[in-house]
CSV table of N, CA and C in Angstrom, one decimal:
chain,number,residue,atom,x,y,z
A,1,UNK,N,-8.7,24.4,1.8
A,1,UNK,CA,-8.7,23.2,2.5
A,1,UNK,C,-7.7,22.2,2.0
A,2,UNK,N,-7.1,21.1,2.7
A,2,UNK,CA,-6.5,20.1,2.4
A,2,UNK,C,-7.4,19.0,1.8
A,3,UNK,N,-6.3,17.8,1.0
A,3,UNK,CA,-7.5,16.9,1.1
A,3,UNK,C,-6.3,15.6,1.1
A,4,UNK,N,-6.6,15.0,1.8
A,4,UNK,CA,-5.8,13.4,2.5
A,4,UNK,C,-6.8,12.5,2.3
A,5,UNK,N,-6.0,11.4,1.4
A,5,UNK,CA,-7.0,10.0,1.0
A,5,UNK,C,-5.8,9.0,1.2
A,6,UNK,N,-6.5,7.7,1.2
A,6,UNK,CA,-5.2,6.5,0.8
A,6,UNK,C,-6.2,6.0,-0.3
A,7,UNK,N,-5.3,5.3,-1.4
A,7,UNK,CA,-5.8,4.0,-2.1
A,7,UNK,C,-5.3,2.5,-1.8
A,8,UNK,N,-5.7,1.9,-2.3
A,8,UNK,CA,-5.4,0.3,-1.6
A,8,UNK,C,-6.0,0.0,-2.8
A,9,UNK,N,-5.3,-1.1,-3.8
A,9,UNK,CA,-5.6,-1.6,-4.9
A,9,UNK,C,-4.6,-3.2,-5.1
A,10,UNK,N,-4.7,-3.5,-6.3
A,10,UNK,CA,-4.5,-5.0,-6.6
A,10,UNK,C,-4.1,-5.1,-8.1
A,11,UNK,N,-2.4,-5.7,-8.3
A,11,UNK,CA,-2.5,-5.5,-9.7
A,11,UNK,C,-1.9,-7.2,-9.8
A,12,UNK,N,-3.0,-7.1,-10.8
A,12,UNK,CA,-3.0,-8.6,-11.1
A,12,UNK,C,-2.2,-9.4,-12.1
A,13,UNK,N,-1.2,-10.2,-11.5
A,13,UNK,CA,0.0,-10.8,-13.1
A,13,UNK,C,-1.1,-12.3,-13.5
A,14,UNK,N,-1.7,-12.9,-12.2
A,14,UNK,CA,-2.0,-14.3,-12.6
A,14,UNK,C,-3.4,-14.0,-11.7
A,15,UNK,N,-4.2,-15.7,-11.6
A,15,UNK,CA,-4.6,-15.6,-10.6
A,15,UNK,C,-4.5,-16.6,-9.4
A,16,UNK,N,-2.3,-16.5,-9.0
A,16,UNK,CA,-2.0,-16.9,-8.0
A,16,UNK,C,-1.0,-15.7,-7.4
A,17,UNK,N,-1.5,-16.2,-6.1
A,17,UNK,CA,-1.4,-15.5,-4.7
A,17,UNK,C,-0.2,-14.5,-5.1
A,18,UNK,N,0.9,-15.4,-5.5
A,18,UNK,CA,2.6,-14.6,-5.5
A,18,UNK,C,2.8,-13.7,-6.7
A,19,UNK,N,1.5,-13.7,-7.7
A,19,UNK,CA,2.1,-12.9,-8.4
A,19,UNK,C,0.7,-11.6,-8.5
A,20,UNK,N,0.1,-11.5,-7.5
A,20,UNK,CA,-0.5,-10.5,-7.1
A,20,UNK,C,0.2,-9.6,-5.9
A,21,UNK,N,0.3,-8.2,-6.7
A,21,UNK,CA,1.1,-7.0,-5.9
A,21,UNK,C,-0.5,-6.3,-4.9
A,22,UNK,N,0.0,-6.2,-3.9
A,22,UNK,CA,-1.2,-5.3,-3.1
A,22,UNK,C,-0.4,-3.8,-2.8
A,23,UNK,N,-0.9,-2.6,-3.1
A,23,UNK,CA,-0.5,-1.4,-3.4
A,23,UNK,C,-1.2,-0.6,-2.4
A,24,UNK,N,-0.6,-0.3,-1.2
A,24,UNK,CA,-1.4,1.1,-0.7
A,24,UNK,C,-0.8,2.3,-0.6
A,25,UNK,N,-1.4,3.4,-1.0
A,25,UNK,CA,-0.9,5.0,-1.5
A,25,UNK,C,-1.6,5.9,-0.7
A,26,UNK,N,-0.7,6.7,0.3
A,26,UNK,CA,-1.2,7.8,0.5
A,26,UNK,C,-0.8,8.9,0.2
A,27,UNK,N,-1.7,10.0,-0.2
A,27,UNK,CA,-1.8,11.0,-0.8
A,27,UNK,C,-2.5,12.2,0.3
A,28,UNK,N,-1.8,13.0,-0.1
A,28,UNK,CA,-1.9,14.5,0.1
A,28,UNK,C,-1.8,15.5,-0.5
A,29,UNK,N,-3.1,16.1,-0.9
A,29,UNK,CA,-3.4,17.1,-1.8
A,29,UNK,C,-3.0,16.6,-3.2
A,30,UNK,N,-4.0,15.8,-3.7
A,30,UNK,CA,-3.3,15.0,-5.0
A,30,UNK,C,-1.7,14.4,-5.6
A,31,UNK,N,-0.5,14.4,-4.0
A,31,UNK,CA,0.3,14.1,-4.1
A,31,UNK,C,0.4,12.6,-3.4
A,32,UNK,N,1.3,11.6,-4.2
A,32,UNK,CA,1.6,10.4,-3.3
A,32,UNK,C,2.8,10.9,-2.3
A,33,UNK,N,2.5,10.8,-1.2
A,33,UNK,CA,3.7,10.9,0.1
A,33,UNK,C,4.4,9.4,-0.1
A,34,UNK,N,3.8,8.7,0.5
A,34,UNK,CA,4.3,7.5,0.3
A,34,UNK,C,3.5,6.1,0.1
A,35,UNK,N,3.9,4.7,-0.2
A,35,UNK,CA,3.2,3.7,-0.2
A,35,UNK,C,3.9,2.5,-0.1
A,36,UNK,N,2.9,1.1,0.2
A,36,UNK,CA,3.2,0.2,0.3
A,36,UNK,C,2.9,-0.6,-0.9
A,37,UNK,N,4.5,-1.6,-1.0
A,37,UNK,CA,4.2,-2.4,-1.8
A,37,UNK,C,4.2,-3.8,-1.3
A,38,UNK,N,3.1,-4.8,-1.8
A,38,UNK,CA,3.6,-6.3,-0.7
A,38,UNK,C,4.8,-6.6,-1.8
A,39,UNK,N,5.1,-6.7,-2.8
A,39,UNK,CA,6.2,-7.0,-3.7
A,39,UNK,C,8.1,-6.8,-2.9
A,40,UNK,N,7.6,-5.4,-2.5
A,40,UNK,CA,8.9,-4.6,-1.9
A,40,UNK,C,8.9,-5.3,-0.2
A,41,UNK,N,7.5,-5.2,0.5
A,41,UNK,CA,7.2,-5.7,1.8
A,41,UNK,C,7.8,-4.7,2.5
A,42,UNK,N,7.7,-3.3,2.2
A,42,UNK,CA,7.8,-1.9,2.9
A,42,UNK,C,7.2,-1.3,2.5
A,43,UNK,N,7.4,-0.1,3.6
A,43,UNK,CA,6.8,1.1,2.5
A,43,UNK,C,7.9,1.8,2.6
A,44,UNK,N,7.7,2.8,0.9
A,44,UNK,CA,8.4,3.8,0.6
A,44,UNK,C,7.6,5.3,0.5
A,45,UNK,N,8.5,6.1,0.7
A,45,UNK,CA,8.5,7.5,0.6
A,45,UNK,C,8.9,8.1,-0.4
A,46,UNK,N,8.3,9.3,-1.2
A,46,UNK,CA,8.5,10.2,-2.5
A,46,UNK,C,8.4,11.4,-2.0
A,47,UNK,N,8.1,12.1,-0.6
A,47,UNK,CA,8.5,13.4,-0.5
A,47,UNK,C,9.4,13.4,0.9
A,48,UNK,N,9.9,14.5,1.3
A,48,UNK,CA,10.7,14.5,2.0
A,48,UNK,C,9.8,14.1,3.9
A,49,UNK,N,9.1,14.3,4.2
A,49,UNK,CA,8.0,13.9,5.1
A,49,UNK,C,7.1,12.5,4.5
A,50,UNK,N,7.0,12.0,3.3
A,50,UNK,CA,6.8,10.7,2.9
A,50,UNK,C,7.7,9.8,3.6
A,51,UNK,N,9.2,9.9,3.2
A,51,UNK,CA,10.2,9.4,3.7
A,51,UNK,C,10.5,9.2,5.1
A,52,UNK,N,10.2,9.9,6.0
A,52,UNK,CA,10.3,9.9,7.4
A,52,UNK,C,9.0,9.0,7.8
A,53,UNK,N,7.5,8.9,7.2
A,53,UNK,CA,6.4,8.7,7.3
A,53,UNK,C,6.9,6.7,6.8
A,54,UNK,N,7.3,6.7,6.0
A,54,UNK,CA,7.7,5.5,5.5
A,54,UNK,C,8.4,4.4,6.1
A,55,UNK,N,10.2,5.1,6.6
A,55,UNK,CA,10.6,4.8,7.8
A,55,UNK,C,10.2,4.2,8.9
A,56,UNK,N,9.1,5.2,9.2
A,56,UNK,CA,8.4,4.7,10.6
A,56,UNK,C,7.8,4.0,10.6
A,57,UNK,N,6.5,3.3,9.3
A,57,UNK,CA,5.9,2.4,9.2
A,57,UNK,C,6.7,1.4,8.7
A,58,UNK,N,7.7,0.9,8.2
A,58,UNK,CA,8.7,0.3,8.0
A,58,UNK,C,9.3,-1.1,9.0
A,59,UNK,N,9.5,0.2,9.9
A,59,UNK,CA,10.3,-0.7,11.3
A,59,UNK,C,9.5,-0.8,12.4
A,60,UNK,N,8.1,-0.9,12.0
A,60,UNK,CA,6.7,-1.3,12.7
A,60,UNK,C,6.6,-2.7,12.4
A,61,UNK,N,7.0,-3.7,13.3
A,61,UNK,CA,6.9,-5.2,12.3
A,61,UNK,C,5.2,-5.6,12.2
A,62,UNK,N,4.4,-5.0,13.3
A,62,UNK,CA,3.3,-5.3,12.9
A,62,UNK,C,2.4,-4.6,11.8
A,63,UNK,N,2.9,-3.3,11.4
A,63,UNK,CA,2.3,-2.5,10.5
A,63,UNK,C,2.6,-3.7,9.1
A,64,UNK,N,3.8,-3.6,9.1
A,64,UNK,CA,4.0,-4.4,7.4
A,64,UNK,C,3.7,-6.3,7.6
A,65,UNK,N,3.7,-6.8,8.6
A,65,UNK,CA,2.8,-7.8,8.7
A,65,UNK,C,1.4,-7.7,8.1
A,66,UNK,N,0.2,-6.4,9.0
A,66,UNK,CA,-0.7,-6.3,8.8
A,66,UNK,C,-1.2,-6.4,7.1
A,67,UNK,N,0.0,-5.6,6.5
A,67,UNK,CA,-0.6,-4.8,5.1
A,67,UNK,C,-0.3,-6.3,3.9
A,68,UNK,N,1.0,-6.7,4.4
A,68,UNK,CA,1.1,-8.0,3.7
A,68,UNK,C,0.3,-9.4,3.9
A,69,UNK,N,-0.8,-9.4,5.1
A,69,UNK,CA,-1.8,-10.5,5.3
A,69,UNK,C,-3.0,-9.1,4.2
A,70,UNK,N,-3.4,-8.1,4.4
A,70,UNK,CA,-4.2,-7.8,3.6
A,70,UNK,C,-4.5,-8.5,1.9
A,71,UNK,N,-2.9,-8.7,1.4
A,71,UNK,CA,-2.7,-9.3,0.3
A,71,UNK,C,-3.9,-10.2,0.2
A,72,UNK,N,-3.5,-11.2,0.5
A,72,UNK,CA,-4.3,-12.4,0.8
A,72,UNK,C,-5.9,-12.1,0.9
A,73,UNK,N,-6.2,-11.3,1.9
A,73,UNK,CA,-7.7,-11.1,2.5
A,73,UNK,C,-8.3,-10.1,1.4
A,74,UNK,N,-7.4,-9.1,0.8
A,74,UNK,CA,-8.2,-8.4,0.3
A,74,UNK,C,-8.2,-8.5,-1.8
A,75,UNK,N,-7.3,-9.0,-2.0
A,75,UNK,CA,-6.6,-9.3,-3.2
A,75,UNK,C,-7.4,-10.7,-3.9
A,76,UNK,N,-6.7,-11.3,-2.5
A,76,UNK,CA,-6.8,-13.0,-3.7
A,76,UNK,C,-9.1,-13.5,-3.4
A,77,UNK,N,-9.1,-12.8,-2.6
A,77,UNK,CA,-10.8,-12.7,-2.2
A,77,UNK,C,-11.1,-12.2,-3.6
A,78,UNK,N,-11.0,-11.3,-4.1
A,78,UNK,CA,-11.8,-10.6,-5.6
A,78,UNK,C,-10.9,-11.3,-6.4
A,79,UNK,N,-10.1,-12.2,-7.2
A,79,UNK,CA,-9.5,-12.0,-8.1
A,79,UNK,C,-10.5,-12.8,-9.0
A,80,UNK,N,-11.7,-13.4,-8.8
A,80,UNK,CA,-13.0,-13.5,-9.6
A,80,UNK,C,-13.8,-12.6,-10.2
A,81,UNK,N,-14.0,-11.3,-9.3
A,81,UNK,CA,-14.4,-10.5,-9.6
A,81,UNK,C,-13.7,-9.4,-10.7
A,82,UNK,N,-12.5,-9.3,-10.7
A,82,UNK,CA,-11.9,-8.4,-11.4
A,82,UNK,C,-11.1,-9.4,-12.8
């Protein structure tokens, strides 16, 4: 079998907005294909199908909109908790 996950995580420098990175990774078969960084405000690619996978979500203005309001909604919401 295969196995396909994403992660979505939060690395924390302060606890203001701009200096919290929101990181999402997807993975295939315990490899990262590609991910988003709000830092970068793209996503990038690490395998050769990551890369084409990355591209596309890229020059999606609503995809990298979406992932960079996540910041906000999903980041700066816990940064109490963590």
């Amino acid at each position: 079998g295969f196995l396909s996950y994403s992660v979505e995580r939060c690395q924390f420098n302060s606890t203001e907005l701009k200096d919290i990175e929101l990181i999402l990774s997807q993975y295939y078969n315990k490899l990262e294909i590609y991910r988003f960084s709000s830092s970068l405000g793209k996503f990038v690619g690490y395998t050769e199908y990551g890369v084409k996978q990355a591209k596309y979500f890229s020059d999606l203005p609503g995809e990298v909109a979406r992932w960079t309001a996540e910041k906000e909604r999903y980041c700066q919401h816990n940064i109490g908790n963590w």
